[in-house]
């Protein structure tokens, strides 16, 4: 399956914050939306300036204590963001996420942010595909055709 098909089902909404948002506000947004990472953008989600995940927040608080909550996102985010395009295949994303050890991939089309895919989305699609394959094979074995 292609990413654009996944986005057609789950939608292209992406929660973003700006580089000067505080970590306290990021924590509140992660909680409010029930998500694990937020894309950082200073131009109203047009382009990606970075990504901040719950892992970055935990690391900052472990290193600097509660004072980290007052820091701006730009000091804590990952600026070198790996993205994918809508015509990428789910299998390619699985390899990318495994190789880089992260769980979120912003989807960019012609330089513009058009969605985000999490490892949960990828696993859901793969489990569905494998179940369908299994059902087809089962029918083939039972019916002999
Ligand atoms: P995650 O597993 O997605 O919660 O993120 C683990 C680490 O990778 C954190 O430091 C994130 O900022 C970073 N990260 C997450 N997604 C990406 C991405 N697409 N490109 C680059 N770094 C990322």
PDB file of C-alpha atoms and ligand atoms in Angstrom:
ATOM      1  CA  UNK A   1       0.000   0.000   0.000  1.00  0.00           C
ATOM      2  CA  UNK A   2       1.128   3.544  -0.718  1.00  0.00           C
ATOM      3  CA  UNK A   3       1.234   6.277   1.924  1.00  0.00           C
ATOM      4  CA  UNK A   4      -1.249   8.399  -0.032  1.00  0.00           C
ATOM      5  CA  UNK A   5      -3.824   5.603   0.351  1.00  0.00           C
ATOM      6  CA  UNK A   6      -3.198   5.451   4.087  1.00  0.00           C
ATOM      7  CA  UNK A   7      -3.561   9.242   4.351  1.00  0.00           C
ATOM      8  CA  UNK A   8      -6.819   9.083   2.382  1.00  0.00           C
ATOM      9  CA  UNK A   9      -8.199   6.930   5.218  1.00  0.00           C
ATOM     10  CA  UNK A  10      -6.661   8.539   8.275  1.00  0.00           C
ATOM     11  CA  UNK A  11      -6.599  12.133   6.969  1.00  0.00           C
ATOM     12  CA  UNK A  12      -3.798  14.647   6.589  1.00  0.00           C
ATOM     13  CA  UNK A  13      -4.224  16.581   9.819  1.00  0.00           C
ATOM     14  CA  UNK A  14      -0.897  17.272  11.547  1.00  0.00           C
ATOM     15  CA  UNK A  15      -0.543  18.861  14.986  1.00  0.00           C
ATOM     16  CA  UNK A  16       2.248  21.453  14.873  1.00  0.00           C
ATOM     17  CA  UNK A  17       3.988  23.880  17.224  1.00  0.00           C
ATOM     18  CA  UNK A  18       6.404  26.727  16.474  1.00  0.00           C
ATOM     19  CA  UNK A  19      10.090  26.739  17.432  1.00  0.00           C
ATOM     20  CA  UNK A  20       9.448  29.171  20.309  1.00  0.00           C
ATOM     21  CA  UNK A  21       6.702  27.054  21.944  1.00  0.00           C
ATOM     22  CA  UNK A  22       7.688  25.964  25.463  1.00  0.00           C
ATOM     23  CA  UNK A  23       8.204  22.314  26.359  1.00  0.00           C
ATOM     24  CA  UNK A  24       5.385  22.698  28.932  1.00  0.00           C
ATOM     25  CA  UNK A  25       3.021  23.626  26.069  1.00  0.00           C
ATOM     26  CA  UNK A  26       4.301  20.676  24.015  1.00  0.00           C
ATOM     27  CA  UNK A  27       3.567  18.309  26.919  1.00  0.00           C
ATOM     28  CA  UNK A  28       0.034  19.741  27.130  1.00  0.00           C
ATOM     29  CA  UNK A  29      -0.468  19.309  23.364  1.00  0.00           C
ATOM     30  CA  UNK A  30       0.814  15.699  23.423  1.00  0.00           C
ATOM     31  CA  UNK A  31      -1.655  14.978  26.239  1.00  0.00           C
ATOM     32  CA  UNK A  32      -4.569  16.821  24.613  1.00  0.00           C
ATOM     33  CA  UNK A  33      -4.219  15.087  21.239  1.00  0.00           C
ATOM     34  CA  UNK A  34      -3.115  11.701  22.593  1.00  0.00           C
ATOM     35  CA  UNK A  35      -0.068  11.596  20.302  1.00  0.00           C
ATOM     36  CA  UNK A  36       3.644  10.833  20.701  1.00  0.00           C
ATOM     37  CA  UNK A  37       5.278  13.475  18.512  1.00  0.00           C
ATOM     38  CA  UNK A  38       4.608  16.932  17.120  1.00  0.00           C
ATOM     39  CA  UNK A  39       5.945  18.475  13.938  1.00  0.00           C
ATOM     40  CA  UNK A  40       7.613  21.872  14.416  1.00  0.00           C
ATOM     41  CA  UNK A  41       6.793  24.505  11.810  1.00  0.00           C
ATOM     42  CA  UNK A  42       7.166  28.293  11.799  1.00  0.00           C
ATOM     43  CA  UNK A  43       5.084  28.867   8.677  1.00  0.00           C
ATOM     44  CA  UNK A  44       1.693  27.449   9.603  1.00  0.00           C
ATOM     45  CA  UNK A  45       2.535  23.821   8.747  1.00  0.00           C
ATOM     46  CA  UNK A  46       3.730  24.657   5.234  1.00  0.00           C
ATOM     47  CA  UNK A  47       7.286  23.404   5.847  1.00  0.00           C
ATOM     48  CA  UNK A  48       8.943  21.274   8.524  1.00  0.00           C
ATOM     49  CA  UNK A  49      11.464  22.941  10.874  1.00  0.00           C
ATOM     50  CA  UNK A  50      11.821  19.948  13.201  1.00  0.00           C
ATOM     51  CA  UNK A  51      10.085  17.220  15.155  1.00  0.00           C
ATOM     52  CA  UNK A  52       9.723  16.801  18.915  1.00  0.00           C
ATOM     53  CA  UNK A  53       8.678  13.497  20.431  1.00  0.00           C
ATOM     54  CA  UNK A  54       7.848  12.373  23.954  1.00  0.00           C
ATOM     55  CA  UNK A  55      11.317  10.794  23.990  1.00  0.00           C
ATOM     56  CA  UNK A  56      12.964  14.241  23.539  1.00  0.00           C
ATOM     57  CA  UNK A  57      10.852  15.661  26.377  1.00  0.00           C
ATOM     58  CA  UNK A  58      11.749  12.791  28.723  1.00  0.00           C
ATOM     59  CA  UNK A  59      15.443  13.210  27.853  1.00  0.00           C
ATOM     60  CA  UNK A  60      15.348  16.993  28.521  1.00  0.00           C
ATOM     61  CA  UNK A  61      13.600  16.568  31.880  1.00  0.00           C
ATOM     62  CA  UNK A  62      15.939  13.722  32.914  1.00  0.00           C
ATOM     63  CA  UNK A  63      18.949  15.905  32.074  1.00  0.00           C
ATOM     64  CA  UNK A  64      17.820  19.319  33.367  1.00  0.00           C
ATOM     65  CA  UNK A  65      14.841  18.680  35.619  1.00  0.00           C
ATOM     66  CA  UNK A  66      11.618  20.735  35.641  1.00  0.00           C
ATOM     67  CA  UNK A  67      13.524  23.771  34.287  1.00  0.00           C
ATOM     68  CA  UNK A  68      13.398  22.035  30.871  1.00  0.00           C
ATOM     69  CA  UNK A  69       9.648  22.753  30.772  1.00  0.00           C
ATOM     70  CA  UNK A  70      10.412  26.464  30.225  1.00  0.00           C
ATOM     71  CA  UNK A  71      12.810  25.838  27.342  1.00  0.00           C
ATOM     72  CA  UNK A  72      11.748  26.566  23.745  1.00  0.00           C
ATOM     73  CA  UNK A  73      11.141  23.679  21.378  1.00  0.00           C
ATOM     74  CA  UNK A  74      14.062  24.748  19.161  1.00  0.00           C
ATOM     75  CA  UNK A  75      16.517  23.731  21.922  1.00  0.00           C
ATOM     76  CA  UNK A  76      15.051  20.246  22.347  1.00  0.00           C
ATOM     77  CA  UNK A  77      13.677  19.189  18.927  1.00  0.00           C
ATOM     78  CA  UNK A  78      15.392  17.154  16.222  1.00  0.00           C
ATOM     79  CA  UNK A  79      16.062  19.609  13.369  1.00  0.00           C
ATOM     80  CA  UNK A  80      17.313  17.065  10.858  1.00  0.00           C
ATOM     81  CA  UNK A  81      13.954  15.487  10.047  1.00  0.00           C
ATOM     82  CA  UNK A  82      13.606  12.414   7.847  1.00  0.00           C
ATOM     83  CA  UNK A  83      10.435  12.692   5.760  1.00  0.00           C
ATOM     84  CA  UNK A  84       8.717  10.584   3.124  1.00  0.00           C
ATOM     85  CA  UNK A  85       6.589  11.317   0.064  1.00  0.00           C
ATOM     86  CA  UNK A  86       2.973  10.243  -0.528  1.00  0.00           C
ATOM     87  CA  UNK A  87       4.070   7.717  -3.192  1.00  0.00           C
ATOM     88  CA  UNK A  88       6.311   5.821  -0.736  1.00  0.00           C
ATOM     89  CA  UNK A  89       5.315   2.254   0.130  1.00  0.00           C
ATOM     90  CA  UNK A  90       4.410   1.157   3.666  1.00  0.00           C
ATOM     91  CA  UNK A  91       7.201  -1.469   3.506  1.00  0.00           C
ATOM     92  CA  UNK A  92       9.767   1.286   2.807  1.00  0.00           C
ATOM     93  CA  UNK A  93       8.581   3.220   5.862  1.00  0.00           C
ATOM     94  CA  UNK A  94       8.923   0.161   8.069  1.00  0.00           C
ATOM     95  CA  UNK A  95      12.564  -0.173   6.986  1.00  0.00           C
ATOM     96  CA  UNK A  96      13.190   3.566   7.464  1.00  0.00           C
ATOM     97  CA  UNK A  97      11.680   3.596  10.965  1.00  0.00           C
ATOM     98  CA  UNK A  98      13.589   0.460  11.977  1.00  0.00           C
ATOM     99  CA  UNK A  99      16.912   1.734  10.608  1.00  0.00           C
ATOM    100  CA  UNK A 100      16.591   5.181  12.249  1.00  0.00           C
ATOM    101  CA  UNK A 101      14.871   3.928  15.417  1.00  0.00           C
ATOM    102  CA  UNK A 102      12.052   6.482  15.371  1.00  0.00           C
ATOM    103  CA  UNK A 103       8.302   6.038  15.247  1.00  0.00           C
ATOM    104  CA  UNK A 104       7.078   9.052  13.287  1.00  0.00           C
ATOM    105  CA  UNK A 105       7.479  10.197   9.681  1.00  0.00           C
ATOM    106  CA  UNK A 106       6.084  13.485   8.352  1.00  0.00           C
ATOM    107  CA  UNK A 107       4.786  13.161   4.795  1.00  0.00           C
ATOM    108  CA  UNK A 108       5.930  15.945   2.472  1.00  0.00           C
ATOM    109  CA  UNK A 109       4.678  16.589  -1.053  1.00  0.00           C
ATOM    110  CA  UNK A 110       6.589  19.126  -3.150  1.00  0.00           C
ATOM    111  CA  UNK A 111       8.130  20.566   0.039  1.00  0.00           C
ATOM    112  CA  UNK A 112       4.762  20.951   1.800  1.00  0.00           C
ATOM    113  CA  UNK A 113       3.650  19.016   4.865  1.00  0.00           C
ATOM    114  CA  UNK A 114       0.621  16.867   3.937  1.00  0.00           C
ATOM    115  CA  UNK A 115       0.425  14.333   6.780  1.00  0.00           C
ATOM    116  CA  UNK A 116       2.218  12.232   9.370  1.00  0.00           C
ATOM    117  CA  UNK A 117       2.512   8.470   9.712  1.00  0.00           C
ATOM    118  CA  UNK A 118       3.259   6.751  13.018  1.00  0.00           C
ATOM    119  CA  UNK A 119       4.544   3.235  13.579  1.00  0.00           C
ATOM    120  CA  UNK A 120       1.048   2.439  14.926  1.00  0.00           C
ATOM    121  CA  UNK A 121      -0.483   3.361  11.535  1.00  0.00           C
ATOM    122  CA  UNK A 122       2.089   1.208   9.733  1.00  0.00           C
ATOM    123  CA  UNK A 123       1.539  -1.816  11.971  1.00  0.00           C
ATOM    124  CA  UNK A 124      -2.247  -1.505  11.576  1.00  0.00           C
ATOM    125  CA  UNK A 125      -1.996  -1.574   7.761  1.00  0.00           C
ATOM    126  CA  UNK A 126       0.478  -4.496   7.751  1.00  0.00           C
ATOM    127  CA  UNK A 127      -1.648  -6.576  10.138  1.00  0.00           C
ATOM    128  CA  UNK A 128      -4.655  -5.994   7.838  1.00  0.00           C
ATOM    129  CA  UNK A 129      -2.642  -6.972   4.750  1.00  0.00           C
ATOM    130  CA  UNK A 130      -1.257 -10.120   6.407  1.00  0.00           C
ATOM    131  CA  UNK A 131      -4.727 -11.155   7.604  1.00  0.00           C
ATOM    132  CA  UNK A 132      -6.042 -10.771   4.038  1.00  0.00           C
ATOM    133  CA  UNK A 133      -3.119 -12.809   2.635  1.00  0.00           C
ATOM    134  CA  UNK A 134      -3.717 -15.502   5.229  1.00  0.00           C
ATOM    135  CA  UNK A 135      -7.445 -15.620   4.404  1.00  0.00           C
ATOM    136  CA  UNK A 136      -6.731 -15.926   0.657  1.00  0.00           C
ATOM    137  CA  UNK A 137      -4.191 -18.717   1.184  1.00  0.00           C
ATOM    138  CA  UNK A 138      -6.560 -20.535   3.532  1.00  0.00           C
ATOM    139  CA  UNK A 139      -9.364 -20.407   0.946  1.00  0.00           C
ATOM    140  CA  UNK A 140      -6.952 -21.621  -1.733  1.00  0.00           C
ATOM    141  CA  UNK A 141      -5.852 -24.606   0.354  1.00  0.00           C
ATOM    142  CA  UNK A 142      -9.410 -25.508   1.387  1.00  0.00           C
ATOM    143  CA  UNK A 143     -10.981 -25.174  -2.064  1.00  0.00           C
ATOM    144  CA  UNK A 144      -7.905 -26.268  -4.036  1.00  0.00           C
ATOM    145  CA  UNK A 145      -8.141 -23.270  -6.366  1.00  0.00           C
TER     146      UNK A 145
HETATM  147  P1  LIG B   1      10.122   8.672  18.236  1.00  0.00           P
HETATM  148  O1  LIG B   1      10.571   7.238  18.283  1.00  0.00           O
HETATM  149  O2  LIG B   1       9.455   9.011  16.939  1.00  0.00           O
HETATM  150  O3  LIG B   1       9.352   9.087  19.444  1.00  0.00           O
HETATM  151  O4  LIG B   1      11.444   9.586  18.215  1.00  0.00           O
HETATM  152  C1  LIG B   1      12.701   9.174  18.728  1.00  0.00           C
HETATM  153  C2  LIG B   1      13.744  10.254  18.393  1.00  0.00           C
HETATM  154  O5  LIG B   1      13.830  10.433  16.969  1.00  0.00           O
HETATM  155  C3  LIG B   1      13.446  11.646  18.957  1.00  0.00           C
HETATM  156  O6  LIG B   1      14.672  12.278  19.247  1.00  0.00           O
HETATM  157  C4  LIG B   1      12.754  12.371  17.801  1.00  0.00           C
HETATM  158  O7  LIG B   1      12.934  13.777  17.815  1.00  0.00           O
HETATM  159  C5  LIG B   1      13.456  11.771  16.608  1.00  0.00           C
HETATM  160  N1  LIG B   1      12.583  11.641  15.460  1.00  0.00           N
HETATM  161  C6  LIG B   1      11.307  11.193  15.427  1.00  0.00           C
HETATM  162  N2  LIG B   1      10.831  11.184  14.189  1.00  0.00           N
HETATM  163  C7  LIG B   1      11.826  11.625  13.386  1.00  0.00           C
HETATM  164  C8  LIG B   1      11.968  11.848  11.991  1.00  0.00           C
HETATM  165  N3  LIG B   1      10.992  11.582  11.120  1.00  0.00           N
HETATM  166  N4  LIG B   1      13.157  12.350  11.537  1.00  0.00           N
HETATM  167  C9  LIG B   1      14.176  12.597  12.397  1.00  0.00           C
HETATM  168  N5  LIG B   1      14.115  12.399  13.706  1.00  0.00           N
HETATM  169  C10 LIG B   1      12.952  11.919  14.219  1.00  0.00           C
END
